[in-house]
Coordinates of C-alpha atoms in Angstrom, one line a residue:
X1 CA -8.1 -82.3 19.0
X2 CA -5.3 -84.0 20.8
X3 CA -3.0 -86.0 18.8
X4 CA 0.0 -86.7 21.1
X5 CA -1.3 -89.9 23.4
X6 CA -3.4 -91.4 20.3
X7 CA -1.5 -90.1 17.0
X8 CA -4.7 -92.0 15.0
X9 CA -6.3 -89.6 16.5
X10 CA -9.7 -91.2 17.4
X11 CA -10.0 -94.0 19.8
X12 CA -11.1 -96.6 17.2
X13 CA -9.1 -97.9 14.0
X14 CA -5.9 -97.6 13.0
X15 CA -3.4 -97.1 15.7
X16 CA 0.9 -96.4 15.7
X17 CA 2.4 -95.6 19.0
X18 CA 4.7 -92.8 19.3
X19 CA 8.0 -92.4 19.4
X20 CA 8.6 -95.8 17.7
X21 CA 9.8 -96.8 13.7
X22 CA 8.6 -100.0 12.1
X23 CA 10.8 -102.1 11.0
X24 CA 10.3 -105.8 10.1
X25 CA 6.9 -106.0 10.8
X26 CA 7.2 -104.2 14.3
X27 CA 7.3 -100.7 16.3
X28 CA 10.5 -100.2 18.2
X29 CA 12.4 -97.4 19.6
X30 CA 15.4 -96.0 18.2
X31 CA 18.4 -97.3 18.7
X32 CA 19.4 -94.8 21.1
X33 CA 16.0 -94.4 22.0
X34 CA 15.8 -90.9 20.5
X35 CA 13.0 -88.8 19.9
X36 CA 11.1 -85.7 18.1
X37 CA 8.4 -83.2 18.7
X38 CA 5.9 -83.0 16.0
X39 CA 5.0 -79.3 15.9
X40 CA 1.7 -78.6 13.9
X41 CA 2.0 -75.8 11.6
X42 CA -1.6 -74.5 12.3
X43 CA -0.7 -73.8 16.0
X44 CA 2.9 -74.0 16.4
X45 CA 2.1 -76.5 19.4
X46 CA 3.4 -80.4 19.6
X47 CA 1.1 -83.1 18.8
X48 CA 2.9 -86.3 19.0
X49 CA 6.2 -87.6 18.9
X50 CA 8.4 -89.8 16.8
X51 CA 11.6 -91.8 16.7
X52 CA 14.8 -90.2 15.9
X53 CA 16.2 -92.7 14.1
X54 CA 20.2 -93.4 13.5
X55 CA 22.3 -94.7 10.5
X56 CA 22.0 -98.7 13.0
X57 CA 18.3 -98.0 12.2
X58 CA 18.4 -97.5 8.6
X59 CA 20.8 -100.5 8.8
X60 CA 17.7 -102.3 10.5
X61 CA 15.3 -101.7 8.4
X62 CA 17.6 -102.4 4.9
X63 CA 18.4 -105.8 6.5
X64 CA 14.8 -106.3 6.9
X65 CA 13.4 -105.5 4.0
X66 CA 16.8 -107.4 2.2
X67 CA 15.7 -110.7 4.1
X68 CA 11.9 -110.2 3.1
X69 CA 12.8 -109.9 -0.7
X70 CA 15.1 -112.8 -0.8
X71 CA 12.9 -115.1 0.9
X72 CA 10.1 -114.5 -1.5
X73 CA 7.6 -114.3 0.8
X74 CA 6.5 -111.2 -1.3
X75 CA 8.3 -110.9 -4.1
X76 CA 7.6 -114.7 -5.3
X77 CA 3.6 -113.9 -5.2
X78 CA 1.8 -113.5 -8.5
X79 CA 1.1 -110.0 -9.1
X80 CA -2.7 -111.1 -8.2
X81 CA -2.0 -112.5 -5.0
X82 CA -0.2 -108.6 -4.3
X83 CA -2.9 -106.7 -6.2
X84 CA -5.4 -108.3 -3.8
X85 CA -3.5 -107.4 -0.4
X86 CA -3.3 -103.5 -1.8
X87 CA -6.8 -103.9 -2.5
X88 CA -7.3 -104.6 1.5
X89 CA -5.4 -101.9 2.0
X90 CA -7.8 -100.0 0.2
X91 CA -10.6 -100.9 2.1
X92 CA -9.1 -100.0 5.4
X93 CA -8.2 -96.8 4.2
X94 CA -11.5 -96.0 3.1
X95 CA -13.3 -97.3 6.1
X96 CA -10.5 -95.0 8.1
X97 CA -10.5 -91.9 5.5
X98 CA -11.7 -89.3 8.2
X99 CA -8.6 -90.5 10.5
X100 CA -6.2 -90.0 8.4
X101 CA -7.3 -87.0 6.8
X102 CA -7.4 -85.3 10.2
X103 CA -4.2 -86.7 11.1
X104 CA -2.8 -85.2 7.4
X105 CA -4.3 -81.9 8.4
X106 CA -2.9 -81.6 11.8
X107 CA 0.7 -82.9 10.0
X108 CA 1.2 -80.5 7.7
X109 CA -0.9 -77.6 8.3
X110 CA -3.5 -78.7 5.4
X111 CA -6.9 -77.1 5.2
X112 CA -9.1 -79.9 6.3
X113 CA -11.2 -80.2 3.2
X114 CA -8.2 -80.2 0.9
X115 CA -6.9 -83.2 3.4
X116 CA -10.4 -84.9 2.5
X117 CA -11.1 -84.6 -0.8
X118 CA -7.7 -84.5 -2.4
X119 CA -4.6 -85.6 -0.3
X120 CA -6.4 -88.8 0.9
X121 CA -8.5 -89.5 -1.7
X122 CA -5.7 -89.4 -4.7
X123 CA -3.7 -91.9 -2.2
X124 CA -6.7 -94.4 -1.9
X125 CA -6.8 -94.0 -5.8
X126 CA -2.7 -94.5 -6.0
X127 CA -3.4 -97.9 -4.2
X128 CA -6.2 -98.9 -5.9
X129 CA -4.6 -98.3 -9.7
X130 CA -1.6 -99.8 -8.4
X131 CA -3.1 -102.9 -7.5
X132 CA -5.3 -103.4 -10.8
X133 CA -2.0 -102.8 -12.5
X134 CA -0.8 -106.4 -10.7
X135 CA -3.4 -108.2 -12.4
X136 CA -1.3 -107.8 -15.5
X137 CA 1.8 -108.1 -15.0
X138 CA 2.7 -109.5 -18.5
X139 CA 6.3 -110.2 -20.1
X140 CA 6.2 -110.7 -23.5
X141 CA 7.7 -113.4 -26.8
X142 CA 10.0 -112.0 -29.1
X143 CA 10.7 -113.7 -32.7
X144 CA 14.2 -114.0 -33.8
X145 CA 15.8 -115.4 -36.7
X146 CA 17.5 -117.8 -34.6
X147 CA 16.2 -121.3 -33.7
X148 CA 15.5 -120.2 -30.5
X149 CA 12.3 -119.3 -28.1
X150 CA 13.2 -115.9 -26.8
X151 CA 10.5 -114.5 -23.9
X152 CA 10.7 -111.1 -21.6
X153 CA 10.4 -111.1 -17.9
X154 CA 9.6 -108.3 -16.2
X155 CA 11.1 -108.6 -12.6
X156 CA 10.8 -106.4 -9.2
X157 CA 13.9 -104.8 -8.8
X158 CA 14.8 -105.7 -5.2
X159 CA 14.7 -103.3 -1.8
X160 CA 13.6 -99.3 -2.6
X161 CA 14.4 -96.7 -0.9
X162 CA 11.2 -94.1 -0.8
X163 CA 12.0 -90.6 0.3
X164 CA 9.7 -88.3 0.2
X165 CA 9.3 -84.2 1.3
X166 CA 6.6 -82.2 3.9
X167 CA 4.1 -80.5 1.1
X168 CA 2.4 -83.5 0.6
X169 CA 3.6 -86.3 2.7
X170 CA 0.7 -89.3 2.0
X171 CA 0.5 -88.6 -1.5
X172 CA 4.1 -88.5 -2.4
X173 CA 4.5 -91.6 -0.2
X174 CA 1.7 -93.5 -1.7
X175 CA 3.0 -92.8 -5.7
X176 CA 6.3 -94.6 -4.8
X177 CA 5.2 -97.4 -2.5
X178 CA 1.8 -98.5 -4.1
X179 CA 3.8 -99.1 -7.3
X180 CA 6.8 -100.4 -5.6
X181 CA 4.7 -103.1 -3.6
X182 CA 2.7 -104.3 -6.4
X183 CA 5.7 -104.9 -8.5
X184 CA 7.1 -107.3 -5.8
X185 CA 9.5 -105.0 -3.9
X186 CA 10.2 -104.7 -0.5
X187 CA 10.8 -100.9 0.7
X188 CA 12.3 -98.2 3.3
X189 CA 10.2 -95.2 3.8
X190 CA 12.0 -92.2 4.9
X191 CA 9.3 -89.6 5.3
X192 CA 10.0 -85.8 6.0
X193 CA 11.2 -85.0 9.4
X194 CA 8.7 -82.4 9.9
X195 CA 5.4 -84.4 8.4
X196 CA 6.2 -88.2 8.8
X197 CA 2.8 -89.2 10.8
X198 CA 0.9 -90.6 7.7
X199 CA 3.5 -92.9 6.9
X200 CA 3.4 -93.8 10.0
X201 CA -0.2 -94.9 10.0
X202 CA 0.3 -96.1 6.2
X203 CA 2.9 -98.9 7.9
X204 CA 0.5 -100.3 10.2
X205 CA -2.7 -99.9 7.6
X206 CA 0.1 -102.2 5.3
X207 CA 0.4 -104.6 8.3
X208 CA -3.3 -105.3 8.5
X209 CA -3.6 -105.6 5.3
X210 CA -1.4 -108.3 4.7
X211 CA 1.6 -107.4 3.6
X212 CA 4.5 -109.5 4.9
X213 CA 6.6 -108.5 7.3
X214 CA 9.9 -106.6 6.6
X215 CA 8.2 -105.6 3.2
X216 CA 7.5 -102.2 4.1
X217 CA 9.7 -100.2 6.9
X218 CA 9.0 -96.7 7.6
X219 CA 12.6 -94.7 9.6
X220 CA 11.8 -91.2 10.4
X221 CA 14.8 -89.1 11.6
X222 CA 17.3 -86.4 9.9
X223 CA 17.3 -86.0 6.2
X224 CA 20.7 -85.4 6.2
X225 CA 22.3 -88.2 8.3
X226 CA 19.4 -91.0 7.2
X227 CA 19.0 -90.0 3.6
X228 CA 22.9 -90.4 2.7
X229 CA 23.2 -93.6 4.9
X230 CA 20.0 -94.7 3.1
X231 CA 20.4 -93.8 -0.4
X232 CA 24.2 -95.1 0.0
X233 CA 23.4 -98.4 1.5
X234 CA 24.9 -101.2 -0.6
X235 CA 21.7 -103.6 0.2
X236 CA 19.6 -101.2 -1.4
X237 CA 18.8 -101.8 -5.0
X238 CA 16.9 -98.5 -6.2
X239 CA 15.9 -95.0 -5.0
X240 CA 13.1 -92.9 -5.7
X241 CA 12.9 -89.7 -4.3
X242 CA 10.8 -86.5 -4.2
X243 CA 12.4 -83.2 -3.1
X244 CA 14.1 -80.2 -4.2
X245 CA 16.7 -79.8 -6.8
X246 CA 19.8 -79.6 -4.6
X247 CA 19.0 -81.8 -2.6
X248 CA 17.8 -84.7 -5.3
X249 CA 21.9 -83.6 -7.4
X250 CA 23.4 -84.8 -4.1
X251 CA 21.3 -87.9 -3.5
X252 CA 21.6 -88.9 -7.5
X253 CA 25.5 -88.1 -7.1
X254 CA 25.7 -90.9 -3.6
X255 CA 23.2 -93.7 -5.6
X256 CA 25.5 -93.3 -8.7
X257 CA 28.8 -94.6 -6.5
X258 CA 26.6 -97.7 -6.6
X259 CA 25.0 -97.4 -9.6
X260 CA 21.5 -98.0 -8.5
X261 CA 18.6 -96.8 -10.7
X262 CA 17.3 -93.2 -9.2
X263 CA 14.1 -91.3 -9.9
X264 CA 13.3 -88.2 -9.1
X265 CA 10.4 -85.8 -9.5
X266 CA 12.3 -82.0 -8.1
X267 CA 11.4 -78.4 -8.2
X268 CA 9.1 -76.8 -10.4
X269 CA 8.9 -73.0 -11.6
X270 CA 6.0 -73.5 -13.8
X271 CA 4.7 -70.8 -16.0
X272 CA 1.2 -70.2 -16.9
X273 CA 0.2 -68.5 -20.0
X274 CA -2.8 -66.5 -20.0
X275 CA -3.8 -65.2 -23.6
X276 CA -6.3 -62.8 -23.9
X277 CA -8.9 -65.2 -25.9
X278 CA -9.5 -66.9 -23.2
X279 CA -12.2 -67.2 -20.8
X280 CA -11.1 -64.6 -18.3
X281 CA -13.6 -65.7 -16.1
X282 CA -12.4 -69.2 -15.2
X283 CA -8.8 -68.5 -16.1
X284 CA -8.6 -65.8 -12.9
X285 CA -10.1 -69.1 -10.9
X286 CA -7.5 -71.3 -12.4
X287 CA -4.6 -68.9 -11.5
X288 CA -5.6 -68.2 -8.4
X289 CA -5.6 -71.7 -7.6
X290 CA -2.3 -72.4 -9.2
X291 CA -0.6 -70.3 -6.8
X292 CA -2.4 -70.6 -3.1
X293 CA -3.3 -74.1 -3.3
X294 CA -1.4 -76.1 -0.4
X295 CA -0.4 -72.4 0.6
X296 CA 1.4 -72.4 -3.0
X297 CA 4.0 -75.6 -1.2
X298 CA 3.4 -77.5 -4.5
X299 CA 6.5 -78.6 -6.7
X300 CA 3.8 -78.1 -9.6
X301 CA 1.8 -74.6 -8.6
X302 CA 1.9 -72.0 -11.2
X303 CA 3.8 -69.1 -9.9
X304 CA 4.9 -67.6 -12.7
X305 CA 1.9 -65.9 -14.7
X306 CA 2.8 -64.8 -18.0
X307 CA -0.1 -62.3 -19.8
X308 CA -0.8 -61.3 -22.8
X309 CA -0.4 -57.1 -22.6
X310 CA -3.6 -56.3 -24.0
X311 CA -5.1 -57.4 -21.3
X312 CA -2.5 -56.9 -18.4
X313 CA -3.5 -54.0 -16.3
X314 CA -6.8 -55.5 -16.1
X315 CA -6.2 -58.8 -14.7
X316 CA -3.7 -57.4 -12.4
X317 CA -7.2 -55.1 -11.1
X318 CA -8.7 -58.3 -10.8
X319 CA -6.0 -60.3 -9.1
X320 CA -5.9 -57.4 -6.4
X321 CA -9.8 -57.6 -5.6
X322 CA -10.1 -61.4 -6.2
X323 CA -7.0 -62.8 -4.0
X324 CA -7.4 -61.1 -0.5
X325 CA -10.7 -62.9 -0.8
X326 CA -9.8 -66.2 -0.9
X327 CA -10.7 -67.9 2.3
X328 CA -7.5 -68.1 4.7
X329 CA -6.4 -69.4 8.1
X330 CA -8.5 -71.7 10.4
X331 CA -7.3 -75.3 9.3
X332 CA -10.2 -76.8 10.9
X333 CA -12.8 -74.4 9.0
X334 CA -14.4 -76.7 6.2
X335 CA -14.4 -73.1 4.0
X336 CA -10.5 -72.7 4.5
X337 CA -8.5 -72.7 1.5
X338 CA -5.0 -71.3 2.5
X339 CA -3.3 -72.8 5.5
X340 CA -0.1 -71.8 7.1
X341 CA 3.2 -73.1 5.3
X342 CA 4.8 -76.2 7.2
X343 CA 7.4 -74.7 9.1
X344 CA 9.5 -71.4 10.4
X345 CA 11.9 -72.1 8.1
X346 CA 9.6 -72.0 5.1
X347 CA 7.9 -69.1 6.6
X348 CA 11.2 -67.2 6.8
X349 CA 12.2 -68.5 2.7
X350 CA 8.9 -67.1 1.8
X351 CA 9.5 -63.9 3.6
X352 CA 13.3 -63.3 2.4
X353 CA 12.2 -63.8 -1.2
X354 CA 9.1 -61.5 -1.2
X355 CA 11.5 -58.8 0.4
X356 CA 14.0 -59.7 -2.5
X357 CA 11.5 -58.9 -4.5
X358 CA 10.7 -55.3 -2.6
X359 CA 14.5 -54.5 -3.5
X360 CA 14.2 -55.6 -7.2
X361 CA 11.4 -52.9 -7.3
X362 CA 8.4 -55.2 -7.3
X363 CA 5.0 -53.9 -7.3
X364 CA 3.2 -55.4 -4.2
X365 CA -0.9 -56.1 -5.9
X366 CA -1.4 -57.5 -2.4
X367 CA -0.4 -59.3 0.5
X368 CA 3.1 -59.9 1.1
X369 CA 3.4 -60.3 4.9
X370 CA 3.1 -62.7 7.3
X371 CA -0.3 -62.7 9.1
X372 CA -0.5 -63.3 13.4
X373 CA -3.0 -66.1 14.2
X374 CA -2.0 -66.6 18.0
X375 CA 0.5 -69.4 16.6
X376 CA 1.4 -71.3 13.6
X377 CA 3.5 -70.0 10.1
X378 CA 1.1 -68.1 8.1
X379 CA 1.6 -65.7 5.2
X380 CA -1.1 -63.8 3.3
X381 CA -1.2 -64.8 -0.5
X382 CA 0.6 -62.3 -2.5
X383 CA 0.8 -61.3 -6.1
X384 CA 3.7 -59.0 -7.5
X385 CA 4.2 -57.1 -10.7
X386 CA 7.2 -54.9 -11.9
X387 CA 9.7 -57.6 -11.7
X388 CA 12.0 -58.6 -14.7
X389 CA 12.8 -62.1 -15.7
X390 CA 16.2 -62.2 -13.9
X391 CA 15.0 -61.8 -10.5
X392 CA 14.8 -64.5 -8.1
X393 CA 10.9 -64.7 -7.1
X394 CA 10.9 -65.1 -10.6
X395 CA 13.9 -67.1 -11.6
X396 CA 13.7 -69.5 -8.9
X397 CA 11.0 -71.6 -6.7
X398 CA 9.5 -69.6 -4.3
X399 CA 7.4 -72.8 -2.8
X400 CA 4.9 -70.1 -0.9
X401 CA 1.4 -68.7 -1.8
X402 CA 3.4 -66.4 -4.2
X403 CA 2.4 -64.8 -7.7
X404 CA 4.8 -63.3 -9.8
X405 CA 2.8 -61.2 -13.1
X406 CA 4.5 -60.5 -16.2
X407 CA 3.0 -59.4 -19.5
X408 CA 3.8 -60.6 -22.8
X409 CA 3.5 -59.3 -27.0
X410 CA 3.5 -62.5 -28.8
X411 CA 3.3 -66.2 -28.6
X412 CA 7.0 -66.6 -29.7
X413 CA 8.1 -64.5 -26.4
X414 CA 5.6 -66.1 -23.7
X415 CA 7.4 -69.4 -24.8
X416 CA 11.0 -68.2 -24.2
X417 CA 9.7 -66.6 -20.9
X418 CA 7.8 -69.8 -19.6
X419 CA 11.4 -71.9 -21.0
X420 CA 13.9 -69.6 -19.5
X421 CA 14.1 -70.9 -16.1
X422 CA 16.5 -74.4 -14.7
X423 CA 12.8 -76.3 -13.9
X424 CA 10.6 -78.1 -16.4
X425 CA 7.7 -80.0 -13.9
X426 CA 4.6 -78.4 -14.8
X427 CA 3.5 -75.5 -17.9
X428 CA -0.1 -74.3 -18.5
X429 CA -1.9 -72.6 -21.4
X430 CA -5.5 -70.4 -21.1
X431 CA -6.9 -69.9 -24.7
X432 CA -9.9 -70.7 -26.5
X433 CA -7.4 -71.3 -29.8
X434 CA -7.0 -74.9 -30.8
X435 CA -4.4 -74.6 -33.0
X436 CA -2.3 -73.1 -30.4
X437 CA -3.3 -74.5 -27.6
X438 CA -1.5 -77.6 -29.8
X439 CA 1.3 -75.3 -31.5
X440 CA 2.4 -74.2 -27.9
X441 CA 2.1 -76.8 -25.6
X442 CA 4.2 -79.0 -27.6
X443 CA 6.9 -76.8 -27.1
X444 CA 7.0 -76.3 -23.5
X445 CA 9.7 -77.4 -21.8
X446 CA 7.7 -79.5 -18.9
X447 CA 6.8 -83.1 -18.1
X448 CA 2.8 -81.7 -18.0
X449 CA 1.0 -78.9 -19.7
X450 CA -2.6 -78.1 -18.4
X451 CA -4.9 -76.6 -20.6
X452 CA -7.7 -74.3 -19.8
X453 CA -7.3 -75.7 -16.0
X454 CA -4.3 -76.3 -13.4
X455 CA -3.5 -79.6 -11.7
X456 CA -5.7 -82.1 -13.3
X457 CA -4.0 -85.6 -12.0
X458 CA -4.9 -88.7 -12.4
X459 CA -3.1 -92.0 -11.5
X460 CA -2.9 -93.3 -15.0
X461 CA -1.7 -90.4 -16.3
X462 CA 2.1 -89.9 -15.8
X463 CA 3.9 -87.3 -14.1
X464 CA 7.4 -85.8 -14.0
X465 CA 10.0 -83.3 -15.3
X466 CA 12.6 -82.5 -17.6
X467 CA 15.4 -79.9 -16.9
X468 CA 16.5 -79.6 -12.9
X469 CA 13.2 -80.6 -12.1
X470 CA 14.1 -84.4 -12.4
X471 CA 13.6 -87.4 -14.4
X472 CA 11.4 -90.5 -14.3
X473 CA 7.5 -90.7 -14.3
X474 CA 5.2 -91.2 -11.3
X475 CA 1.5 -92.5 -12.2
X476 CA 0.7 -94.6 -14.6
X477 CA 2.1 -97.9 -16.4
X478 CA 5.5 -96.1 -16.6
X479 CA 6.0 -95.8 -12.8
X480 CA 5.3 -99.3 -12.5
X481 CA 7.6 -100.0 -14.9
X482 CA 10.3 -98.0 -13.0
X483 CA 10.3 -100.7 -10.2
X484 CA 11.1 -103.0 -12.7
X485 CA 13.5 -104.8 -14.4
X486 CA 14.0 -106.8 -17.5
X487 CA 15.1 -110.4 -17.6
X488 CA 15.1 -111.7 -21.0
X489 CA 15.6 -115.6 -21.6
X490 CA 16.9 -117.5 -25.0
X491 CA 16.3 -121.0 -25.4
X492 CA 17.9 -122.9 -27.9
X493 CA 15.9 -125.1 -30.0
X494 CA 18.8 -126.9 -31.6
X495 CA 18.4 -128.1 -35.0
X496 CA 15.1 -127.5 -36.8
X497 CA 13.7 -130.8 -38.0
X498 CA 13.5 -130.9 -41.7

């Protein structure tokens, strides 16, 4: 499959030329016409090109989407008349699902099922709850003491600045700008450098679907140099943002000089306690898939496995027979479940930390090298024992297809082990105990606690951390309500009649 002259990659449907950004309802070059191989982590090999935009650019595309929000052209519509042009954008998207899920997988090095069934699906779904969110987009009347008639507005907040990572580039995109749109903003995407295709493609779907030009700009270019200019800008009214830790402190420190609202969903280190009530049989499938899923590049994976020492050394047997198993490689294979990570430079993290795990005398279960496929940034799943709370596969996010194992005596300690690290995303409890399964999970210290299961989303459901791993919820009524803001208006009655 070729994706450089035709980045849609078939000859019909939904089509973005390369090399260009999209800004105010159009594709143009670069200001100084510069532009970047996309390299496919499956292969190592370039398959299209995009604009590397400059700090005039982002300047563009604010001034666009500035001009399109104080015309009203969208942000005067009723929340129905919105709802009902995401609801277009629906349809497209899943008249042009296969497209775009072949483009995802060629992206960013996702198995091509998992591009099918989960990172194109749960954006249609993002959209389509988005948009019946518009159809009520209710204030509210308050009663006061006061002769008066007091009512809420709820407002859109102005232009938002969307930034989003490489580990799951449509998703992450789609939970800021479905909500964003429907609430009546207008808004800059600035997708990863090294996985921006399906924005690119989710900017023109946008176009046919009716949404006005200038609402929705996509910029693809440097983190570094776009992100500050971007998250900086004076014109731009909010920023939400999805990336790690460090990088999200600097960005919240720039949008604070202007004192624009910021969200942010960050790293995760989640733990995942496995008691030894519980049904060993489908909590080994639940761990494994906590950790290799999206070659373990998930701000929510469980890498941390915390076990109940009864039953220790034999789910550490298991783990070693069960996990070389697990279908890996071919991205095009429909029975793949571990890809290659999305770049050289993750590729090298994962490998510097597993070797920093060697010298803090880790036990190597299995895997823990990097695998030769004729091209592309694979490394084998790996699972590692021996290591004690203070080292840093364990201490800090690994973002790889890696699995720390720790055991544990009581419930009192597995809680201060899955607590003591910076990040609070994501926790998860196996046990066939009610009472603890309550007793427990309210005293995790995470946005999310699965139980019995790993990585149950929906887009009702809200999703975010607490600690360094961010603040502000995606999904749900409470994203929506993050592109918000609240007008209230007193009138005064004068004097009552008697």
């Amino acid at each position: 499959m070729t994706i450089t002259d035709t980045p849609a990659a078939v000859s019909s449907g939904v089509h973005f030329p390369p090399g260009r950004l999209f800004i105010g309802g159009e594709w143009r070059e670069a200001a100084d016409g510069g532009r970047r191989d996309v390299i496919s982590p499956a292969t190592g090999k370039v398959i299209s090109s995009v604009a590397w935009a400059t700090t005039a650019d982002v300047d563009a595309a604010v001034g666009a989407a500035r001009e399109s929000f104080d015309s009203g052209v969208w942000s005067r519509l009723s929340g129905r008349e919105r709802s009902r042009v995401l609801l277009k954008a629906v349809e497209i998207l899943r008249e042009r699902r296969e497209e775009l899920a072949q483009l995802e997988s060629h992206d960013a090095g996702k198995p091509i099922t998992f591009a099918r069934i989960v990172d194109v699906e749960h954006a249609i779904l993002q959209f389509e709850y988005a948009a019946s969110l518009g159809q009520h987009l209710d204030g509210s009347v308050r009663e006061i003491p006061a002769n008066a008639h007091a009512y809420i507005r709820k407002e859109p907040i102005g232009v938002v600045a969307a930034i989003t990572p490489f580990n799951f580039p449509l998703i992450l995109s789609s939970t800021k700008i479905a909500p964003a749109l429907v609430a009546g903003n207008s808004v800059v995407h600035k997708p990863a450098s090294d996985t921006p295709l399906s924005a690119l493609f989710m900017a023109q779907v946008l176009k046919d679907a009716g949404v006005p030009d200038g609402v929705f700009n996509v910029i693809t270019g440097s983190g570094a140099s776009l992100g500050d200019h971007l998250v900086g800008h004076p014109q731009v009214d909010k920023v939400a943002f999805t990336g790690s830790t460090e990088v999200g402190a600097h960005a919240a420190a720039l949008a604070s000089r202007t004192l624009k609202p910021f969200t942010a969903e960050l790293g995760g280190n989640a733990a995942n306690i496995l008691f030894a009530d519980a049904d060993l049989d489908k909590a080994i499938g639940t761990v494994i898939g906590a950790f290799v899923f999206n070659a373990g590049q998930f701000c929510m994976a469980g890498p941390r496995l915390l076990v109940e020492r009864p039953i220790y050394d034999t789910v550490l047997g298991i783990l070693s027979q069960a996990v070389p198993g697990v279908p890996f490689g071919d991205i095009t294979d429909e029975a793949t479940v571990v890809g290659p990570l999305a770049s050289q430079n993750q590729l090298d993290k994962v490998t510097a930390m597993v070797e920093s795990a060697r010298r803090d005398g880790a036990q190597v279960v299995c895997g823990g090298e990097q695998v030769d496929m004729g091209g592309g940034f694979y490394y084998r799943p790996t699972v590692l024992a021996g290591l004690s709370s203070d080292a840093e596969c364990v201490r800090e996010e690994v973002f790889g297809p890696v699995l720390t194992v720790q055991p544990f005596d009581t419930e009192e300690e597995a809680i201060s082990m899955a607590n003591g690290t910076a990040y609070g995303l994501a926790s998860g409890i196996q046990t066939s105990n009610i009472a603890r399964i309550h007793r427990v999970a309210k005293r995790l210290d995470a946005g999310i606690c699965w139980v019995n299961g790993w990585a149950v989303l929906d887009p009702s459901v809200p999703f975010g951390g607490v600690k360094a791993s961010g603040w502000g919820r995606e999904y749900g009524p409470e994203a929506l309500a993050s592109y918000q803001r609240t007008k209230s208006i007193v009138i005064d009655l004068g004097e009552e009649q008697a």
